[in-house]
Coordinates of C-alpha atoms in Angstrom, one line a residue:
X1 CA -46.8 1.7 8.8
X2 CA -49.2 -0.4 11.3
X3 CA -47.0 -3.2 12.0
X4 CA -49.6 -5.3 13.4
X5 CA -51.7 -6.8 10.6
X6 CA -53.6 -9.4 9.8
X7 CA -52.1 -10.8 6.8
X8 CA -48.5 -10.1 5.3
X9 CA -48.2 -10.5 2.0
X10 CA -44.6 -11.1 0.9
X11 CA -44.5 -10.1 -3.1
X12 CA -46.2 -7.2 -5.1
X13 CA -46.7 -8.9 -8.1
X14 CA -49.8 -10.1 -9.6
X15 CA -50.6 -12.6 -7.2
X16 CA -50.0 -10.2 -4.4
X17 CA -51.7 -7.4 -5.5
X18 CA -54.9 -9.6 -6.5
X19 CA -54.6 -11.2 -2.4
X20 CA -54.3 -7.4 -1.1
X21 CA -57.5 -6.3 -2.8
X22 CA -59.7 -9.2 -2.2
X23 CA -58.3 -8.7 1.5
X24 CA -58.9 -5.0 1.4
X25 CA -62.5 -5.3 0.2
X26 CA -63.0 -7.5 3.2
X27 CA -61.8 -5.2 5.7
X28 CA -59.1 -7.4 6.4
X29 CA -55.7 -5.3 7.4
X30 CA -53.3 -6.5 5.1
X31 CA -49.8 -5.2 4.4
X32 CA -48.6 -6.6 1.0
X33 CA -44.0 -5.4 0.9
X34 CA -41.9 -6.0 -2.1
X35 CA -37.8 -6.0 -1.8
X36 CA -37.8 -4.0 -5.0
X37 CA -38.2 -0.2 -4.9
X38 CA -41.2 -0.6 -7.2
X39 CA -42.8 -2.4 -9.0
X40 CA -41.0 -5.2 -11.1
X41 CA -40.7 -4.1 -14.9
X42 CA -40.9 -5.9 -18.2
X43 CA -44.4 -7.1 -20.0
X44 CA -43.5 -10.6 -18.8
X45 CA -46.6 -12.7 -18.6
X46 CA -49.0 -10.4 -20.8
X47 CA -51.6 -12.7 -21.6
X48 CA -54.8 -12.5 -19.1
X49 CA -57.0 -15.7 -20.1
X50 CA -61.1 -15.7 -19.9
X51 CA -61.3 -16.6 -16.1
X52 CA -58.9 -14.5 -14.8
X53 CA -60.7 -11.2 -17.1
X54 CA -63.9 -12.2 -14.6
X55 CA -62.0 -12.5 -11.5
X56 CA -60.7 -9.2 -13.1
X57 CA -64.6 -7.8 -13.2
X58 CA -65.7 -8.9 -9.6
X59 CA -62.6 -7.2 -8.4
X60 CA -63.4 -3.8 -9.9
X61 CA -60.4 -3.4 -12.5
X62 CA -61.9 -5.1 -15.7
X63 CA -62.8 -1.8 -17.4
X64 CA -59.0 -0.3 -16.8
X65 CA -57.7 -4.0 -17.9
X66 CA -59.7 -4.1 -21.3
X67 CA -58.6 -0.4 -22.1
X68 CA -55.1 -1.2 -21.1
X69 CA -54.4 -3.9 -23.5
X70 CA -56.0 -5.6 -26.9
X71 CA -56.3 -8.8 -28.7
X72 CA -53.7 -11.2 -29.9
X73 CA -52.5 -10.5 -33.2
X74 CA -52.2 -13.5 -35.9
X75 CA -48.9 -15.0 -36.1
X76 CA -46.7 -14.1 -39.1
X77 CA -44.2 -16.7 -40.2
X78 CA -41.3 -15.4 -42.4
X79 CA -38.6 -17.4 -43.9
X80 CA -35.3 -15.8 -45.5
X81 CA -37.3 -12.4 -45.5
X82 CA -40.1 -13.1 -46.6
X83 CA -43.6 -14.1 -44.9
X84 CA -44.7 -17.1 -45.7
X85 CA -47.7 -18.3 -44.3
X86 CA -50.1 -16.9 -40.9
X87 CA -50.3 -18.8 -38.1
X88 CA -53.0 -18.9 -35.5
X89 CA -51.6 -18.5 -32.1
X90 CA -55.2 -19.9 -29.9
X91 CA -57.9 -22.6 -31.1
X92 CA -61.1 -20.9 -31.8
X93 CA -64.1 -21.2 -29.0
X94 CA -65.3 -25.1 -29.6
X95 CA -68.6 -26.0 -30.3
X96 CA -71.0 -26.1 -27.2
X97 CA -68.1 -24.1 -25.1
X98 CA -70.1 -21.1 -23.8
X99 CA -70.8 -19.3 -20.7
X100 CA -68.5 -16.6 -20.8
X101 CA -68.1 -13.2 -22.3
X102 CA -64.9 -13.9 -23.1
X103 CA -63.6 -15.9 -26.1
X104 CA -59.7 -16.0 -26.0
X105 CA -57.0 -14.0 -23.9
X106 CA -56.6 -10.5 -23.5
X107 CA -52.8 -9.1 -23.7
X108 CA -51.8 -6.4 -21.2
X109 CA -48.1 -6.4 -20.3
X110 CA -47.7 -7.3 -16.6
X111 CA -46.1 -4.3 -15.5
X112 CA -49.9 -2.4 -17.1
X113 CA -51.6 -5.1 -15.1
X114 CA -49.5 -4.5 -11.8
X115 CA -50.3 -0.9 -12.0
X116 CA -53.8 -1.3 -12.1
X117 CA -54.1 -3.8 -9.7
X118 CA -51.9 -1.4 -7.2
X119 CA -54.2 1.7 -8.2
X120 CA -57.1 -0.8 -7.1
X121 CA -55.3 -1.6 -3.7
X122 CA -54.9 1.6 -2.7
X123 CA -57.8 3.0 -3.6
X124 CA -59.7 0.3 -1.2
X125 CA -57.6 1.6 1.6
X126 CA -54.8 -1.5 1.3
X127 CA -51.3 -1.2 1.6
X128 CA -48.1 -1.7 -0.3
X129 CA -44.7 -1.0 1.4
X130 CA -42.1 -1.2 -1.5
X131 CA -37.8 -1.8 -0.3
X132 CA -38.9 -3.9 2.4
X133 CA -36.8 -7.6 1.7
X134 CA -37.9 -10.1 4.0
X135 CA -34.7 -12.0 5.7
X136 CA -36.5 -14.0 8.6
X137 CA -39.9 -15.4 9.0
X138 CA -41.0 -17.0 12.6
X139 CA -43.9 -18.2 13.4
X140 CA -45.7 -19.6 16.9
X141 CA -49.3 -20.3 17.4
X142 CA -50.9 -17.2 17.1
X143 CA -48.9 -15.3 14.6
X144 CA -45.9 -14.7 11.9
X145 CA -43.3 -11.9 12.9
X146 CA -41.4 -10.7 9.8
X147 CA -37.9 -9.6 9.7
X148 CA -36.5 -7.1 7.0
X149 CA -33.1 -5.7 5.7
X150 CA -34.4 -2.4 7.1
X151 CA -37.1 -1.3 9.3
X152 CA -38.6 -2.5 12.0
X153 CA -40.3 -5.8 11.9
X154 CA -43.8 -7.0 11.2
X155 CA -46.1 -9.1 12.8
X156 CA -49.5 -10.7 11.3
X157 CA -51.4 -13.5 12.0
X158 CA -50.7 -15.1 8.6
X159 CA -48.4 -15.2 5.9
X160 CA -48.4 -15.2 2.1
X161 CA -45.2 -16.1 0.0
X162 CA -46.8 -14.4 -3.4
X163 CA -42.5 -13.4 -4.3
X164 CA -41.9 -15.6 -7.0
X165 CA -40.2 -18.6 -8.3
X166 CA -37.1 -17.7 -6.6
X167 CA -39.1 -17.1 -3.3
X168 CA -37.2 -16.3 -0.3
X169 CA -40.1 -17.7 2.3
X170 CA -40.3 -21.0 0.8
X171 CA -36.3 -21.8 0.6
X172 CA -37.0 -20.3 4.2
X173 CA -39.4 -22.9 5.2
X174 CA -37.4 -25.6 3.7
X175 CA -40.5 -26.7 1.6
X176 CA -38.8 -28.3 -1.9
X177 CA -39.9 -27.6 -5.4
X178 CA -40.1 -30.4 -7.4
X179 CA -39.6 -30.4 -11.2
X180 CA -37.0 -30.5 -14.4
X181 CA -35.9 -28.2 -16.4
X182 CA -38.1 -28.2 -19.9
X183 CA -35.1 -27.0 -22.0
X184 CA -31.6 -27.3 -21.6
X185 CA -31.3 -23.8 -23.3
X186 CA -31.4 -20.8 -22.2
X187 CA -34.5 -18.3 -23.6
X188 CA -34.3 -14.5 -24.1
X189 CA -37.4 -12.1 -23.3
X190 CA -37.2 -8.4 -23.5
X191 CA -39.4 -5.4 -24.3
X192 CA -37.7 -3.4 -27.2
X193 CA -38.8 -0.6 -29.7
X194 CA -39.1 -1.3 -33.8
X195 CA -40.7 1.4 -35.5
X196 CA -40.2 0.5 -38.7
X197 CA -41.9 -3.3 -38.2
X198 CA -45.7 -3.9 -38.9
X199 CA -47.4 -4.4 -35.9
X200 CA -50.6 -6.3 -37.5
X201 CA -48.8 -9.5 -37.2
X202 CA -47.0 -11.7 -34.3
X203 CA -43.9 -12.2 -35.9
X204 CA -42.3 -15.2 -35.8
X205 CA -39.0 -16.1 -37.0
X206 CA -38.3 -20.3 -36.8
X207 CA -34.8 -21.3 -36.6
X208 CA -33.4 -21.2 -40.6
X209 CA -30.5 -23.8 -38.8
X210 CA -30.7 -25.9 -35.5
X211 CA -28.1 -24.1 -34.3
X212 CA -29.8 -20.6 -34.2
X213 CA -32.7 -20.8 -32.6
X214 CA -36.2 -19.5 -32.8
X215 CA -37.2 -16.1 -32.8
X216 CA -40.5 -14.1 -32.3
X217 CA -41.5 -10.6 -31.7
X218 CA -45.2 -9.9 -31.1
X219 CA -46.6 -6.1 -30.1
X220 CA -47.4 -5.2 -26.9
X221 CA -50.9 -3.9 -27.0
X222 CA -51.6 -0.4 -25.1
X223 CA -47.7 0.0 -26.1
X224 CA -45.3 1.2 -29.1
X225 CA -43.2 -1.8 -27.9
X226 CA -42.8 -5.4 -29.3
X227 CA -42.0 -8.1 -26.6
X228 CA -39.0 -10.4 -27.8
X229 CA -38.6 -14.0 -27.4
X230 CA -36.0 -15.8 -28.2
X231 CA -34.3 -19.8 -27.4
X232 CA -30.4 -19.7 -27.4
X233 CA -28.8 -23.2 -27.7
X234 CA -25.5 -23.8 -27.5
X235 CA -25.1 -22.6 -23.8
X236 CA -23.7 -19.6 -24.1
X237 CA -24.7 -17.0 -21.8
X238 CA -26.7 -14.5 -23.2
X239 CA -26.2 -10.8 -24.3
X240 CA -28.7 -8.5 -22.0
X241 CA -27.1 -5.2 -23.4
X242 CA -29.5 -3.4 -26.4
X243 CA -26.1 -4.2 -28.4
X244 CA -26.5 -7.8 -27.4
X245 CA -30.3 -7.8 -28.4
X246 CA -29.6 -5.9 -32.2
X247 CA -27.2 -8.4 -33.0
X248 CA -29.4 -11.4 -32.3
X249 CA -32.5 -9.9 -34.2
X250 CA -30.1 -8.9 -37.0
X251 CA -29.3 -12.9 -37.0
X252 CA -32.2 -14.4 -37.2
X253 CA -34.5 -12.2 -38.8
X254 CA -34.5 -9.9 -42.0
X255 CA -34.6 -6.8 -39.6
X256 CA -31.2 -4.8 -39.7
X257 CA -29.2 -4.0 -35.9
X258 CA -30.5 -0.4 -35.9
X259 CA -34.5 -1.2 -36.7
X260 CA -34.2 -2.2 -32.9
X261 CA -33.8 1.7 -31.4
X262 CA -34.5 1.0 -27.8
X263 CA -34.2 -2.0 -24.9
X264 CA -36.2 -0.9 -22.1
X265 CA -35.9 -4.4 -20.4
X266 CA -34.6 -7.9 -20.5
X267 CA -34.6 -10.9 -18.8
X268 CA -32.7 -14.7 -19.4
X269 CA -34.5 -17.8 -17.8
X270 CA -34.6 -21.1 -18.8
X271 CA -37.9 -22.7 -19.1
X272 CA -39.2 -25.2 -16.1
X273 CA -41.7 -26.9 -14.7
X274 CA -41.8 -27.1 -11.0
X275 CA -44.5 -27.9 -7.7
X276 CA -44.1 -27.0 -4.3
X277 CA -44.4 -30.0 -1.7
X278 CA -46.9 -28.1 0.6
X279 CA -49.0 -24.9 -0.2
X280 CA -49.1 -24.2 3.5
X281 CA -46.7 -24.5 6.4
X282 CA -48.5 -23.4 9.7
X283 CA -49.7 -19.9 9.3
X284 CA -47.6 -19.6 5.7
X285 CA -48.9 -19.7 2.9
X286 CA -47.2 -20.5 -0.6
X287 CA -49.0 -18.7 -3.9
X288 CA -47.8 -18.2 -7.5
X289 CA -44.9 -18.7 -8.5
X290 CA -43.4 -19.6 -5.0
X291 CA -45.7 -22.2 -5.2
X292 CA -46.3 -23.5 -9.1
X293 CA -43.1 -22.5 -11.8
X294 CA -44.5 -23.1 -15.6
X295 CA -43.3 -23.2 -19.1
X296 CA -44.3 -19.2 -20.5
X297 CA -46.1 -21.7 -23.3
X298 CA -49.7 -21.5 -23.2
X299 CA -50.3 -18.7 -20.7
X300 CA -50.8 -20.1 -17.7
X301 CA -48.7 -19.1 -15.0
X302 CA -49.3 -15.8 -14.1
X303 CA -53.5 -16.5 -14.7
X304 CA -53.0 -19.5 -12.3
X305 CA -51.3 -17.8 -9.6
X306 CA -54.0 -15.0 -10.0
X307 CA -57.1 -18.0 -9.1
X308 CA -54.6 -19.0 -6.1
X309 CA -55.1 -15.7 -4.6
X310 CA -58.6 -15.5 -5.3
X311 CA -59.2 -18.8 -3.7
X312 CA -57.6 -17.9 -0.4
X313 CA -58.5 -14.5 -0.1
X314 CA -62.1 -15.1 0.9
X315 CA -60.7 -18.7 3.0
X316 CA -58.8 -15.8 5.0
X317 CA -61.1 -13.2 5.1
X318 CA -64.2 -15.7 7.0
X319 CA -61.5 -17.2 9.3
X320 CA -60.5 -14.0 10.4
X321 CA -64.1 -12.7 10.3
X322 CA -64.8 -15.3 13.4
X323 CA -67.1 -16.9 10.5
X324 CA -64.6 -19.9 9.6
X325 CA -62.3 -22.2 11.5
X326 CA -58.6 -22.4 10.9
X327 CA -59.3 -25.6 9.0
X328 CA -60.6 -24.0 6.2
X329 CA -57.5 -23.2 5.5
X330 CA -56.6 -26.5 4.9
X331 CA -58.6 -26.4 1.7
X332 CA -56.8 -24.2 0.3
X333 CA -53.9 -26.7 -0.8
X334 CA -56.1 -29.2 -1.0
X335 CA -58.2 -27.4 -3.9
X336 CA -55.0 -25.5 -5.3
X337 CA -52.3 -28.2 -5.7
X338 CA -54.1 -30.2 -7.4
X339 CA -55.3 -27.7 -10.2
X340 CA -51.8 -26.2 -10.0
X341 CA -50.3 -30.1 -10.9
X342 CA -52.9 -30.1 -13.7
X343 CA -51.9 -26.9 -15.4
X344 CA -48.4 -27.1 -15.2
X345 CA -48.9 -30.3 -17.1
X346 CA -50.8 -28.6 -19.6
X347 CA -47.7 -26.0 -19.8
X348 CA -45.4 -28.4 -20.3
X349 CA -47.2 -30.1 -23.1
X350 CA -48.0 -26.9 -25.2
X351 CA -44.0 -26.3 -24.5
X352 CA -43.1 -29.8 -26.2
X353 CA -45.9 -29.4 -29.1
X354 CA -48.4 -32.1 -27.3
X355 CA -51.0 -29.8 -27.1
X356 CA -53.1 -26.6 -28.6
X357 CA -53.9 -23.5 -26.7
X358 CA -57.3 -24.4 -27.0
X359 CA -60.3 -24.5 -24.5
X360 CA -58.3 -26.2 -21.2
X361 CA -55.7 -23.1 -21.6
X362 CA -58.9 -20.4 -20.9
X363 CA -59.3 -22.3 -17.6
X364 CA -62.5 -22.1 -17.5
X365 CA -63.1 -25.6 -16.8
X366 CA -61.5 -25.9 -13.5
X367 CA -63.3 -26.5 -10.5
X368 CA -63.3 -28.3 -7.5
X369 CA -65.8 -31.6 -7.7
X370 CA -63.8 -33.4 -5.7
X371 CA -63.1 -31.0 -2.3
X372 CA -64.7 -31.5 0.8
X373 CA -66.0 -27.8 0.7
X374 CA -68.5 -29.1 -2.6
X375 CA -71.5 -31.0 -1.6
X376 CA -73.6 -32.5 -4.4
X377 CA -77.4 -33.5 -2.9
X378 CA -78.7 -34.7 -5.9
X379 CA -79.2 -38.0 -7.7
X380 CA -78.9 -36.5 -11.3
X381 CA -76.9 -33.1 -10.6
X382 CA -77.3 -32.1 -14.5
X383 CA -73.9 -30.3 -16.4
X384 CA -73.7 -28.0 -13.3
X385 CA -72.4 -29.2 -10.1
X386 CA -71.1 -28.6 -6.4
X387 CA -67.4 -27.9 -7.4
X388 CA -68.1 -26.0 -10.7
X389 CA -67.2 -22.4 -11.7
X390 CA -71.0 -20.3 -12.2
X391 CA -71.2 -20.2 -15.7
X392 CA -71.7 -16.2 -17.0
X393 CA -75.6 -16.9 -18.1
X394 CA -78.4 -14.8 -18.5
X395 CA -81.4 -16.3 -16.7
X396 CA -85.1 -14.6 -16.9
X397 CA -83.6 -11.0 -18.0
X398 CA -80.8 -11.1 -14.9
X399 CA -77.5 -11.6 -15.5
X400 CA -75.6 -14.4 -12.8
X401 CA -72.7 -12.7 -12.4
X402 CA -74.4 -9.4 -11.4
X403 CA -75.7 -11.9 -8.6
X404 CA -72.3 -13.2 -7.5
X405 CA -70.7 -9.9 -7.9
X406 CA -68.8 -9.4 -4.3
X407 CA -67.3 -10.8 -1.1
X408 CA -70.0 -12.8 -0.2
X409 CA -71.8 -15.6 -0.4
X410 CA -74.7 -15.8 -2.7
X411 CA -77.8 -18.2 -2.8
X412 CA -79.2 -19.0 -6.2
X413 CA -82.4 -20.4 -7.2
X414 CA -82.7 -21.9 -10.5
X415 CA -84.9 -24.4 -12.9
X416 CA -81.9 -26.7 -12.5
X417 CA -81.8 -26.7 -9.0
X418 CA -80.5 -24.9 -5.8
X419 CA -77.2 -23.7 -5.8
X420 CA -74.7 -22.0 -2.4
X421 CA -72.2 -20.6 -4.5
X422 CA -69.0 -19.4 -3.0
X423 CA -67.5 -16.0 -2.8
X424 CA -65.0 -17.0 -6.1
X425 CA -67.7 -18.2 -8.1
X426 CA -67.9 -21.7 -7.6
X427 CA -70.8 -23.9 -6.4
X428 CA -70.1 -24.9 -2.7
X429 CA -73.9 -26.7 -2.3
X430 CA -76.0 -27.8 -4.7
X431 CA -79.7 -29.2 -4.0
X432 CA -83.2 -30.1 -5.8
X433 CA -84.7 -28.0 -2.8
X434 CA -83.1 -26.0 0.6
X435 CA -82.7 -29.5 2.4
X436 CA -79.8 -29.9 4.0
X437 CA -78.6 -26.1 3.3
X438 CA -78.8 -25.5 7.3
X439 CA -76.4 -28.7 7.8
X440 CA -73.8 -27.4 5.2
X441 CA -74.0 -23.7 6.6
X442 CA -73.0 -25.2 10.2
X443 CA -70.3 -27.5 8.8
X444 CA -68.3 -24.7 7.3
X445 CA -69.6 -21.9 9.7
X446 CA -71.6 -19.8 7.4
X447 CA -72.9 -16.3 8.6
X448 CA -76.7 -16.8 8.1
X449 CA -76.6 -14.5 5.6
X450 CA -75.5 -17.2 3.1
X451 CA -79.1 -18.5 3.4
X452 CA -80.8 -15.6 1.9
X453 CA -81.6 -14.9 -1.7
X454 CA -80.5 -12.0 -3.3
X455 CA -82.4 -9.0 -4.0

């Protein structure tokens, strides 16, 4: 293993993985290590929303992604054994919302997801290093070294903290997470086996008294599995054993012990809502979880971690290129945080019943109007603007996206006006004409190439 790199990546989860392949594609040598000894089970955060399936396309994994996984089912709601009404889990596309080929998430469970991400890694040429637990991070002005349980150690001239919630290099840095706790009980999720129950529904099971909880068990597309969730008041700690996860099905639902023939993973958490002070410390960087911890309501975390990633890959890729200063860097938190803060208050709604998964929960609509990397030139900018996310349009027979697809950055001329449009899809300059282009290309360091139209 080359233990002079570029960029560490501390965490082989989704974030990770996405970082190390936008890296990879960039040439940039990046090592991404995980403590565990592979990669982590369970179909934790299974649903992939409508942005994340095209960061999914430009990264080269959409095709694997879609034939991995399926559609949400409807929801089933049963009540002393029988069903007694659907529910629909996602508000249908709203009038005028368009601009992408995708309508409402996509469900692949996350272990699926990391192995095609890690497929995608490697077969770029990128890296993963799996039993490597980081214990010591230092940094100085030119670099990170990383210290492990075992093995030598690592040094790169930045770092990423993509290892979760729990993460090791932020308690290291001393940054704080602030939040509260969303529930004062515990919750239950594990990935079981019913043959015997119909997988056309998402079957949900509300409490039939306060005191036992709610229940739901919704199929795993791509899987024979059924992913269980579950709330536990009273404060007891909970049963992780397949014996343990029988007896709670045969209690709240119709389902006898034995329709539940096989646990092959399960987890106990109790729902939060937390935000790091700083996304950045020096040459450390804080993404996904370690930086953002959500309510699993709504299906947002693990899709918001994924647009952290692809925000800083290309930020680290032109520094590193010689194309950037350092201080682009800088934009990362300041276009992150904020979108982060805004999510997980989204999270925390849908957790409480204040709000639908409806359009805000596709994330389509986040940009980034207000960061000094979008210039807006024009006295009436129209419904796109410097800041915004491309739109997935068709325009004189050519598909956009087809444009953008890549590292780089792409210039686009359209009836609407002139758009610089960064390498993660968002408009970075917007004009009537080219005036001013040449200005914003110095400002940020531009190769030169970011002036020509595509062929």
């Amino acid at each position: 293993m080359d233990r002079d790199m570029d960029v560490l990546i501390v965490g082989a989860g989704p974030t990770g993985l996405v970082l190390g392949i936008d890296l990879a594609r960039r040439g940039v040598r990046a090592l991404v290590v995980e403590r565990g000894e592979g990669l982590a089970p369970g179909s934790r955060g299974k649903g992939l929303q409508p942005r994340t399936l095209e960061v999914c396309e430009d990264l080269g994994v959409l095709d694997e992604i879609l034939a991995a996984g399926g559609a949400y089912p409807v929801g089933m709601v049963w009540a002393d054994g029988e069903q007694v009404g659907e529910h629909a889990m996602f508000d249908p596309m709203e009038d005028g919302e368009e601009g992408c080929r995708f309508t409402t998430p996509w469900m692949v469970p996350q272990w699926r997801t990391q192995e095609i991400l890690l497929a995608r890694l490697t077969e770029l040429g990128g890296t993963a290093a799996f039993g490597r637990e980081v214990v010591r991070l230092e940094q100085d002005g030119a670099g990170v070294t990383a210290h492990f349980t075992s093995g030598g150690p690592v040094r790169a001239r930045y770092a990423v903290a993509a290892d979760g919630g729990r993460s090791t290099v932020r308690r290291a840095l001393g940054t704080k997470m602030r939040g509260e706790t969303l529930d004062p009980d515990a919750a239950l999720v594990a990935d079981v086996r019913i043959p015997d129950l119909d997988r056309t529904w998402w079957h949900l099971f509300p409490p039939s008294e306060p005191e036992s909880g709610f229940l739901a068990l919704c199929p795993l597309a791509g899987t024979d599995q059924f992913q269980l969730m579950a709330r536990l008041p009273g404060g007891a700690a909970p049963d992780l054993s397949l014996e343990g996860v029988r007896k709670l099905v045969s209690e709240r639902t119709h389902l006898a012990p034995g329709a539940v023939t096989e646990l092959f993973w399960a987890s106990d958490f109790r729902p939060r809502a937390a935000l790091a002070d700083r996304f950045r410390e020096g040459r450390i960087f804080l993404a996904g979880d370690a930086a953002h911890v959500h309510s699993p309501a709504g299906g947002q975390g693990l899709n918001t971690s994924v647009q952290d990633a692809y925000n800083l890959g290309w930020k680290l890729g032109a520094v590193l290129a010689g194309h950037a200063p350092d201080s682009l860097l800088d934009t990362y938190e300041e276009e992150r945080r904020p979108v982060a803060e805004q999510v997980l208050g989204l999270s925390t709604a849908i957790h409480r019943d204040e709000a639908r998964r409806g359009a805000k929960t596709r994330q389509l609509g986040l940009g980034y109007r207000h960061s000094s990397l979008s210039e807006e030139t024009r006295e009436d900018p129209g419904p796109l603007r410097a800041g915004d996310r491309v739109p997935d349009l068709t325009v004189d027979g050519v598909r956009l996206f087809d444009r953008l697809r890549g590292p780089d950055w792409t210039l686009l001329t359209l009836d609407s006006g002139v758009y610089l449009v960064r390498p993660d899809g968002h408009v970075g300059w917007a004009g009537d004409t080219r005036e001013g282009l040449g200005e914003y290309r110095a400002r940020l360091g531009l190769p030169r190439e970011a002036l020509e139209e595509p062929r």
